[in-house]
mmCIF file of C-alpha atoms in Angstrom:
data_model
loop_
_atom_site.group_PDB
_atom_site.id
_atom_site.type_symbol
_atom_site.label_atom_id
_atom_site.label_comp_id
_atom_site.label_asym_id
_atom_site.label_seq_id
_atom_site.Cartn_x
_atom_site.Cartn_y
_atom_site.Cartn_z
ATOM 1 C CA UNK A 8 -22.623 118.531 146.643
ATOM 2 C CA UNK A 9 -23.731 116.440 143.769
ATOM 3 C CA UNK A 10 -25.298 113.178 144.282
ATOM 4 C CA UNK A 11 -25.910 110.417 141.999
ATOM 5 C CA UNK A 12 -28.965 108.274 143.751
ATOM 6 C CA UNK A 13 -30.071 105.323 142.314
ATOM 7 C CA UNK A 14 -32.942 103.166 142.860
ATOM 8 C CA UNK A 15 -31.650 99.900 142.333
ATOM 9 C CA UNK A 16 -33.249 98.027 139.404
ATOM 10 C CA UNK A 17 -36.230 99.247 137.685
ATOM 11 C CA UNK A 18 -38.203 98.207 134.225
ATOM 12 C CA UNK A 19 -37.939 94.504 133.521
ATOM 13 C CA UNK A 20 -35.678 93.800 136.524
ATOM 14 C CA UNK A 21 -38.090 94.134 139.475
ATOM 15 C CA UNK A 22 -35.018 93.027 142.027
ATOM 16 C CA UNK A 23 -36.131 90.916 144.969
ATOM 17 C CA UNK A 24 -39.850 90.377 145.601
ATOM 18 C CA UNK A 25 -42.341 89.103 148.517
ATOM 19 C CA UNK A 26 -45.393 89.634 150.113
ATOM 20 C CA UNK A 27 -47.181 91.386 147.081
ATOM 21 C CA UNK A 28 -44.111 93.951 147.351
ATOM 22 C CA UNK A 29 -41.441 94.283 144.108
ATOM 23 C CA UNK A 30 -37.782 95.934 145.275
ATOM 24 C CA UNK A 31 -37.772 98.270 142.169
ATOM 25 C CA UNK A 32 -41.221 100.210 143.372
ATOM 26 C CA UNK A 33 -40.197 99.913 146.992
ATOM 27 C CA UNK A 34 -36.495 101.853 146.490
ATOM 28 C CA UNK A 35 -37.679 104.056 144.031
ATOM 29 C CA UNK A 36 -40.253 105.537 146.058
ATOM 30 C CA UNK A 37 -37.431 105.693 148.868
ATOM 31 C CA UNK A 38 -35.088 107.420 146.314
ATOM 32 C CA UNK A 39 -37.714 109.877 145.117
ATOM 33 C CA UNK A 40 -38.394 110.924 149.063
ATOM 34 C CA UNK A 41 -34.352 111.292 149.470
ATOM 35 C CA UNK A 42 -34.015 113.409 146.658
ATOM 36 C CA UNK A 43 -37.295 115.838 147.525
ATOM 37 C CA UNK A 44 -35.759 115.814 151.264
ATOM 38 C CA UNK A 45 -32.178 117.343 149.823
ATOM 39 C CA UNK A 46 -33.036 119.872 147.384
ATOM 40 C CA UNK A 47 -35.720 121.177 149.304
ATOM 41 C CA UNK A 48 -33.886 121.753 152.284
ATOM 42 C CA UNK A 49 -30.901 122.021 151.636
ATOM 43 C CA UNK A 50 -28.492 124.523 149.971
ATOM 44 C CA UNK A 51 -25.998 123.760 146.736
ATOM 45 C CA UNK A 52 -27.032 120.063 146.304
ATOM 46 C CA UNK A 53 -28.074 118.826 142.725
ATOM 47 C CA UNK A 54 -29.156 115.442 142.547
ATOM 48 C CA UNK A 55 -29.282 113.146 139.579
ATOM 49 C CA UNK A 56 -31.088 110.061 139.746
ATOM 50 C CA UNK A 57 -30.538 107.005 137.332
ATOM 51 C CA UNK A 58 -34.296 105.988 136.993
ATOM 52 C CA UNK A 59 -37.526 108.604 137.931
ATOM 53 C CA UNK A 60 -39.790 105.997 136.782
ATOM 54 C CA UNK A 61 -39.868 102.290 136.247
ATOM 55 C CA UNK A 62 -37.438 102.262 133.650
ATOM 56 C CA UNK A 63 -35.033 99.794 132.307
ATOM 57 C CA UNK A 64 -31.094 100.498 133.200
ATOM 58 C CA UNK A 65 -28.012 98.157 132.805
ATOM 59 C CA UNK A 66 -25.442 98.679 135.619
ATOM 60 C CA UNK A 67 -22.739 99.420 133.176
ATOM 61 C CA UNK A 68 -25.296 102.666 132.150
ATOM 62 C CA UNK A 69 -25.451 103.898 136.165
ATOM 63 C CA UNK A 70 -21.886 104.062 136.611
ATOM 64 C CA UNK A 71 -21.037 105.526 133.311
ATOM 65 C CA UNK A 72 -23.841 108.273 133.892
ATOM 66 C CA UNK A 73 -22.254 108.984 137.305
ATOM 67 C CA UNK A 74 -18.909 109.263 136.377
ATOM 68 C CA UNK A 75 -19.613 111.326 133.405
ATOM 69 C CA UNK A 76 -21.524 113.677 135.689
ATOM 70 C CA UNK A 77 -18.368 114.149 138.129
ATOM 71 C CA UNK A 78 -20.651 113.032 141.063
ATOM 72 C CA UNK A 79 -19.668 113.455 144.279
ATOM 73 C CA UNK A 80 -21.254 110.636 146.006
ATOM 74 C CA UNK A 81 -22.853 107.504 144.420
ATOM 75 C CA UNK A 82 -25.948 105.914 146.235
ATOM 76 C CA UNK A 83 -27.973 103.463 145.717
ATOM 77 C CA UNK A 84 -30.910 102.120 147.319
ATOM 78 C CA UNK A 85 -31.795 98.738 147.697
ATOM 79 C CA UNK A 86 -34.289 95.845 149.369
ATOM 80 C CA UNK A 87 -32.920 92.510 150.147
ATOM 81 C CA UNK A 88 -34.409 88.836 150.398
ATOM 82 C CA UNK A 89 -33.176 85.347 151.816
ATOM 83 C CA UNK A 90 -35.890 82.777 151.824
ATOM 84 C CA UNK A 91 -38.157 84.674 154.417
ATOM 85 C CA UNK A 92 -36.012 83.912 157.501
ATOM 86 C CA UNK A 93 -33.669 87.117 157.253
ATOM 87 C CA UNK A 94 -34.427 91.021 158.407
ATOM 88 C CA UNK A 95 -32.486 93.953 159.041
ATOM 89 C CA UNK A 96 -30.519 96.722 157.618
ATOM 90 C CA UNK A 97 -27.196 96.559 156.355
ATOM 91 C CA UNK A 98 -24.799 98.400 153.730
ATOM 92 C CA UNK A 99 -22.045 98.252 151.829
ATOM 93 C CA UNK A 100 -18.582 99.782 150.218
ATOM 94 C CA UNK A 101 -16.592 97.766 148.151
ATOM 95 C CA UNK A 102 -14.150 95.070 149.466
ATOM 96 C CA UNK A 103 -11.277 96.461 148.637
ATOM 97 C CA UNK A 104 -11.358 99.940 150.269
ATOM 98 C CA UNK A 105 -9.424 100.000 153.900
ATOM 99 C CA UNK A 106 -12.206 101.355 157.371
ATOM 100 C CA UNK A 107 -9.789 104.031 157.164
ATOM 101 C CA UNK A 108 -10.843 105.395 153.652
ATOM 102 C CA UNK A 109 -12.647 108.344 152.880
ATOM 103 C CA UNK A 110 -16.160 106.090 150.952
ATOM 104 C CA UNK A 111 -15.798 104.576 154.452
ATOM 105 C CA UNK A 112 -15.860 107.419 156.715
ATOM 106 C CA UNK A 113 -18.792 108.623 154.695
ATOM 107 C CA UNK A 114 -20.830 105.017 155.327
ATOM 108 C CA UNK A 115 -20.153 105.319 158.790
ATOM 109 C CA UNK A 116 -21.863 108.605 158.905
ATOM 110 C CA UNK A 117 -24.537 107.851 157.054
ATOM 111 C CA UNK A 118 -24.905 103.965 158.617
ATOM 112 C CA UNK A 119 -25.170 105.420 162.126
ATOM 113 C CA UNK A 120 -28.184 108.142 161.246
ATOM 114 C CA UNK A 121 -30.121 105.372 158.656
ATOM 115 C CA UNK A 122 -30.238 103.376 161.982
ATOM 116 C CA UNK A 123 -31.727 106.323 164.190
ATOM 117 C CA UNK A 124 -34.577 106.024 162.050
ATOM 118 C CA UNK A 125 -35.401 103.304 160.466
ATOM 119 C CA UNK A 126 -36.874 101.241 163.491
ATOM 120 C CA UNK A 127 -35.045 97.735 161.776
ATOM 121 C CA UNK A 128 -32.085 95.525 163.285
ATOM 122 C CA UNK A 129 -28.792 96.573 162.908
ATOM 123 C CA UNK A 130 -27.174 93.928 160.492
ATOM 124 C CA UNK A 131 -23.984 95.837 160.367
ATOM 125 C CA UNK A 132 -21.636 97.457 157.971
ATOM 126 C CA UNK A 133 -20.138 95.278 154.891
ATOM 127 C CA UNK A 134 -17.997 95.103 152.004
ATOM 128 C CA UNK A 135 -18.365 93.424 148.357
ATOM 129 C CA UNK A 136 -18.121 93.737 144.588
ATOM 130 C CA UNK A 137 -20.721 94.842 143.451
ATOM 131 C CA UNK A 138 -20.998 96.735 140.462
ATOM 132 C CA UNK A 139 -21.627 100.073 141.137
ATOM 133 C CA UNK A 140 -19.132 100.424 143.866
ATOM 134 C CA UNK A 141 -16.213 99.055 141.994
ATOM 135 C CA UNK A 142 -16.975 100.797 138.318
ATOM 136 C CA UNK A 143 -18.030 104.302 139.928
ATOM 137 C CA UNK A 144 -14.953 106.908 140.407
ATOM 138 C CA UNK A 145 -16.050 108.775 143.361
ATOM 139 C CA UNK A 146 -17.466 107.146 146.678
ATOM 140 C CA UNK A 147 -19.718 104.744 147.074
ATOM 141 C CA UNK A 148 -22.507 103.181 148.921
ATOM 142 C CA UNK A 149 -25.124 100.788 148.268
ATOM 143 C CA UNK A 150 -27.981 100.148 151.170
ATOM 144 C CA UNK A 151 -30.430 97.350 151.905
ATOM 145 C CA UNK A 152 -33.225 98.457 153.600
ATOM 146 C CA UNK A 153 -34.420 95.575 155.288
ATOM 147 C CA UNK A 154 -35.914 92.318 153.608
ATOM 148 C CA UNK A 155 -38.513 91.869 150.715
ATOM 149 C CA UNK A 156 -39.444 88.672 151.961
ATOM 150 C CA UNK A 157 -40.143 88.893 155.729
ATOM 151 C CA UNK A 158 -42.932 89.947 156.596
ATOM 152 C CA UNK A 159 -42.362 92.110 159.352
ATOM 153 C CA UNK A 160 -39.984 94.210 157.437
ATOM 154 C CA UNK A 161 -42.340 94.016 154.198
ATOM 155 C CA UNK A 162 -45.538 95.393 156.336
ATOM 156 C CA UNK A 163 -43.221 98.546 156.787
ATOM 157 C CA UNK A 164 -42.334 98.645 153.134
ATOM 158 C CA UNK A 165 -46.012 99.465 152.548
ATOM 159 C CA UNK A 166 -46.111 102.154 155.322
ATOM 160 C CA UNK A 167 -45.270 105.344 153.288
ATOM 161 C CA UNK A 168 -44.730 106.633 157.136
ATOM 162 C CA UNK A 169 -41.960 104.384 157.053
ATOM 163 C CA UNK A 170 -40.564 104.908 154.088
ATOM 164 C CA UNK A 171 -40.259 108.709 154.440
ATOM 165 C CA UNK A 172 -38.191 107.649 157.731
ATOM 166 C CA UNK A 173 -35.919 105.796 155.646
ATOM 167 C CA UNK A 174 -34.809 108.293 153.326
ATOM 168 C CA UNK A 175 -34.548 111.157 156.301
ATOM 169 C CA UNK A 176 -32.133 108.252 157.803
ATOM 170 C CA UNK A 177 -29.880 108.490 154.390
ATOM 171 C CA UNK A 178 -30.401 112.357 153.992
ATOM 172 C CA UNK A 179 -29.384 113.193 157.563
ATOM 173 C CA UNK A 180 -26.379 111.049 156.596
ATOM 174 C CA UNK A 181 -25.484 113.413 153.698
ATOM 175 C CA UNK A 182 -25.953 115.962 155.342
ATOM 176 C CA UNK A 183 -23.654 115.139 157.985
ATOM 177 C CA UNK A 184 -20.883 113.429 155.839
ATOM 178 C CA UNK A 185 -20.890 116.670 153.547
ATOM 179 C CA UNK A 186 -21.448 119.312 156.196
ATOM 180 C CA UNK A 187 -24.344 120.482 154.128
ATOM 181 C CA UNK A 188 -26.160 124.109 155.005
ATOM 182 C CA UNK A 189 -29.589 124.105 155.489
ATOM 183 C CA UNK A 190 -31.853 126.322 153.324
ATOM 184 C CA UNK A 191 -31.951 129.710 154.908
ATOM 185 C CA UNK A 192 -30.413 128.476 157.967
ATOM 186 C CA UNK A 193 -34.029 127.953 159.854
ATOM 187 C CA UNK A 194 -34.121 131.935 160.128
ATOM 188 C CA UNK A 195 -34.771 135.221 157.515
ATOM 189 C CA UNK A 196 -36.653 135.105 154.488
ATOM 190 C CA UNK A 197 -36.188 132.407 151.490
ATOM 191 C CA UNK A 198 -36.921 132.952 147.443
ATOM 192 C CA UNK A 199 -38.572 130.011 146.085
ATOM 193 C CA UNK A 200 -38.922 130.004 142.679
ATOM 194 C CA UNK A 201 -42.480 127.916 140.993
ATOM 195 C CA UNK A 202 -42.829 126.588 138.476
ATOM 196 C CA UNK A 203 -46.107 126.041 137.978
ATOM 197 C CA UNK A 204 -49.041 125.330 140.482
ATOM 198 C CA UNK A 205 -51.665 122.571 139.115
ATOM 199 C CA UNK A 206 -55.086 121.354 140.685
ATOM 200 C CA UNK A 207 -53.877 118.002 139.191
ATOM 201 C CA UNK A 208 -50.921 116.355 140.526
ATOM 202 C CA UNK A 209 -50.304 114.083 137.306
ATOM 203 C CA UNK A 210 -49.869 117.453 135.832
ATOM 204 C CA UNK A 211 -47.387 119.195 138.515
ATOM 205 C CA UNK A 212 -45.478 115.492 138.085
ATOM 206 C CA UNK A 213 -45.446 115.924 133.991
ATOM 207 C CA UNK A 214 -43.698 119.663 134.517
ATOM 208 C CA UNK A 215 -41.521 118.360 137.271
ATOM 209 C CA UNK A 216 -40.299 115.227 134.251
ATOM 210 C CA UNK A 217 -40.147 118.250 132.106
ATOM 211 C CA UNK A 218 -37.720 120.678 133.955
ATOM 212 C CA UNK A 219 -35.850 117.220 134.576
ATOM 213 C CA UNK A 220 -35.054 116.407 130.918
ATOM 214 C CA UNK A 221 -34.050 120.186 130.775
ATOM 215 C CA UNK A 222 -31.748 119.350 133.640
ATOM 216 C CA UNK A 223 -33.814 121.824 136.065
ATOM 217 C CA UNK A 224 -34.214 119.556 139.379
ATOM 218 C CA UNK A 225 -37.867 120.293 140.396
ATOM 219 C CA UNK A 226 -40.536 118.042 142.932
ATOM 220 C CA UNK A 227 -43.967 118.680 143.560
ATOM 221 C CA UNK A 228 -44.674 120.243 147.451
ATOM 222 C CA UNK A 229 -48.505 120.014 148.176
ATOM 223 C CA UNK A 230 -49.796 122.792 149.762
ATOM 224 C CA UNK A 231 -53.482 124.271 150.901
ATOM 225 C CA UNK A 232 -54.528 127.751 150.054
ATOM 226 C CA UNK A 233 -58.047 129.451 150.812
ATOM 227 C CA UNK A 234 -59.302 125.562 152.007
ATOM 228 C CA UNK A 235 -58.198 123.740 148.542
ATOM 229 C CA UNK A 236 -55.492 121.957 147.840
ATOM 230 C CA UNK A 237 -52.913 122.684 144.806
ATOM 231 C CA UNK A 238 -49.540 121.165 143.260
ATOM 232 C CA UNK A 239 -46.672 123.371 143.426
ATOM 233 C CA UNK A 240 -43.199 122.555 141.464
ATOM 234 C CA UNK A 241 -40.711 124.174 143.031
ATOM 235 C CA UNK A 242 -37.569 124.586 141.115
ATOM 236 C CA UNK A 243 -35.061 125.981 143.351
ATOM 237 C CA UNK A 244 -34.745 127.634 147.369
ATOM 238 C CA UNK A 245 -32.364 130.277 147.699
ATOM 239 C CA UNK A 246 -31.668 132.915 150.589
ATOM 240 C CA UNK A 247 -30.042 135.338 148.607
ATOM 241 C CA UNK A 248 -32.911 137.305 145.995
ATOM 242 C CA UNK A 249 -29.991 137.349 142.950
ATOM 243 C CA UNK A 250 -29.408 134.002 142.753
ATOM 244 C CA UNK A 251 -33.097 133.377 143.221
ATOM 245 C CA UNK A 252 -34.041 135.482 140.074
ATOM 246 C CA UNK A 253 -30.843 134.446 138.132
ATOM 247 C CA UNK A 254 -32.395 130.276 138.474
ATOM 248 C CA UNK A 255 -36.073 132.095 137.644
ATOM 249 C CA UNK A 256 -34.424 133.432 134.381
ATOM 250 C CA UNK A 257 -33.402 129.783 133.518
ATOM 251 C CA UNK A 258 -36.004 128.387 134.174
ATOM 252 C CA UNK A 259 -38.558 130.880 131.699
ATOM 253 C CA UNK A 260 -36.324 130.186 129.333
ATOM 254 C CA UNK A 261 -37.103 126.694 128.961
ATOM 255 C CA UNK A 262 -40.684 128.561 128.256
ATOM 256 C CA UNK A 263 -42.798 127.959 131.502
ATOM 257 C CA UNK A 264 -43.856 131.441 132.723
ATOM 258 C CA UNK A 265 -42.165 130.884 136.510
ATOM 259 C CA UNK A 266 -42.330 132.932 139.601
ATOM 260 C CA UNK A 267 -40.575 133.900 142.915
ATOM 261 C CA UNK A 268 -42.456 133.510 146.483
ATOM 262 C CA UNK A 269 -40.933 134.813 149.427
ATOM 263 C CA UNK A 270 -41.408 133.419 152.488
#
């Protein structure tokens, strides 16, 4: 499966604000959490995101990205705000697409297990025009996770507990709606291949922006060994050893002297 996630806005658009909180840092930090959750536990997913950073992107440049890409699935993440008074979840397709349609069946997957977890009320499932689910060719979603501006629902923003609830809620979803395999299955052994461990985690997050712009999807998994604490990029799960040393072969080439652990 190939996703396209976006975190919406980004840059000099910092979407909705309240209570000391901007949208753009709030969904990308959701986003980033989705796309760790999916490629490192889950088998044959790629994901492409339209911002890593707090970048500047025009609409028109997401769905043209996506499309070019042949996504499978466009999603994008997103806060809301109305005047303080408002809270909840709620998501959308576009307007024009029947309940019966495929984008739909796919939202009301992904609606139901957002809910399980993300502790906010239940504002429903909508439709509307909005850009990136009219321009983009393959399905589309867009969610609001709850509201900028109340304060209930910003004092969760801020939780990073909460937050990683959030984007389980949307990867569960996928994984549901795409009848995606878990790495390894939860049993036998699994080839991980590094790509780098660092001491420093601005350094792990400068290789994982590297093997990014050398379209090698990558995150940083923190892990303990003899009682201190490293950065490892991992580059890529598999359960079969082949495929696991055919990724470490791409990778070295872009130069970084990678390795396989087993586990």
């Amino acid at each position: 499966m190939k996703l396209y996630l976006d975190p919406g806005h980004g840059g000099t658009d910092p979407g909705a604000t309240g209570n000391g909180l901007q949208e753009k840092d709030v969904v990308l930090d959701i986003a980033l959490r989705i796309r760790d959750l999916l490629i490192g536990n889950y088998e044959n997913v790629s994901v492409h995101m339209s911002r890593t950073g707090d970048t500047t992107k025009s609409l028109a440049q997401r769905t043209n990205e996506a499309n070019l890409l042949g996504a499978d699935y466009f999603l994008s993440i997103h806060c809301n705000a109305f005047n303080g008074s408002a809270d909840g979840y709620e998501d959308f397709i576009h307007s024009n697409l029947l309940d019966s349609s495929q984008t739909a069946v796919y939202r009301d997957i992904l609606h139901a297990e957002i809910i399980k977890l993300n502790g906010l009320r239940n504002r429903g499932k909508k439709k509307a025009n909005f850009h990136v689910l009219r321009e983009s060719s393959m399905p589309a979603m867009l969610t609001e996770n709850g509201f900028i501006d109340h304060s209930g629902n910003a004092a969760l923003m801020k939780q990073n507990a909460w937050k990683q609830q959030v984007a389980e809620g949307h990867v569960n979803g996928l994984a549901r709606a795409f009848n995606l395999q878990e790495i390894n299955g939860g049993t036998g052994q699994l080839y991980k291949v590094i790509a780098g461990s660092f001491k420093s985690k601005a350094n792990a997050d400068d290789r994982v922006s590297f093997l990014n712009s050398k379209g090698i999807q990558s995150f940083v998994e923190q892990v303990t060994i003899s009682g201190e604490t490293w950065y490892r990029v991992q580059a890529g799960a598999f359960t079969n050893r082949t495929n696991a040393e055919n990724h470490l072969q791409v990778v070295r080439n872009t130069g970084i002297d990678a390795f396989i652990i087993v586990q």
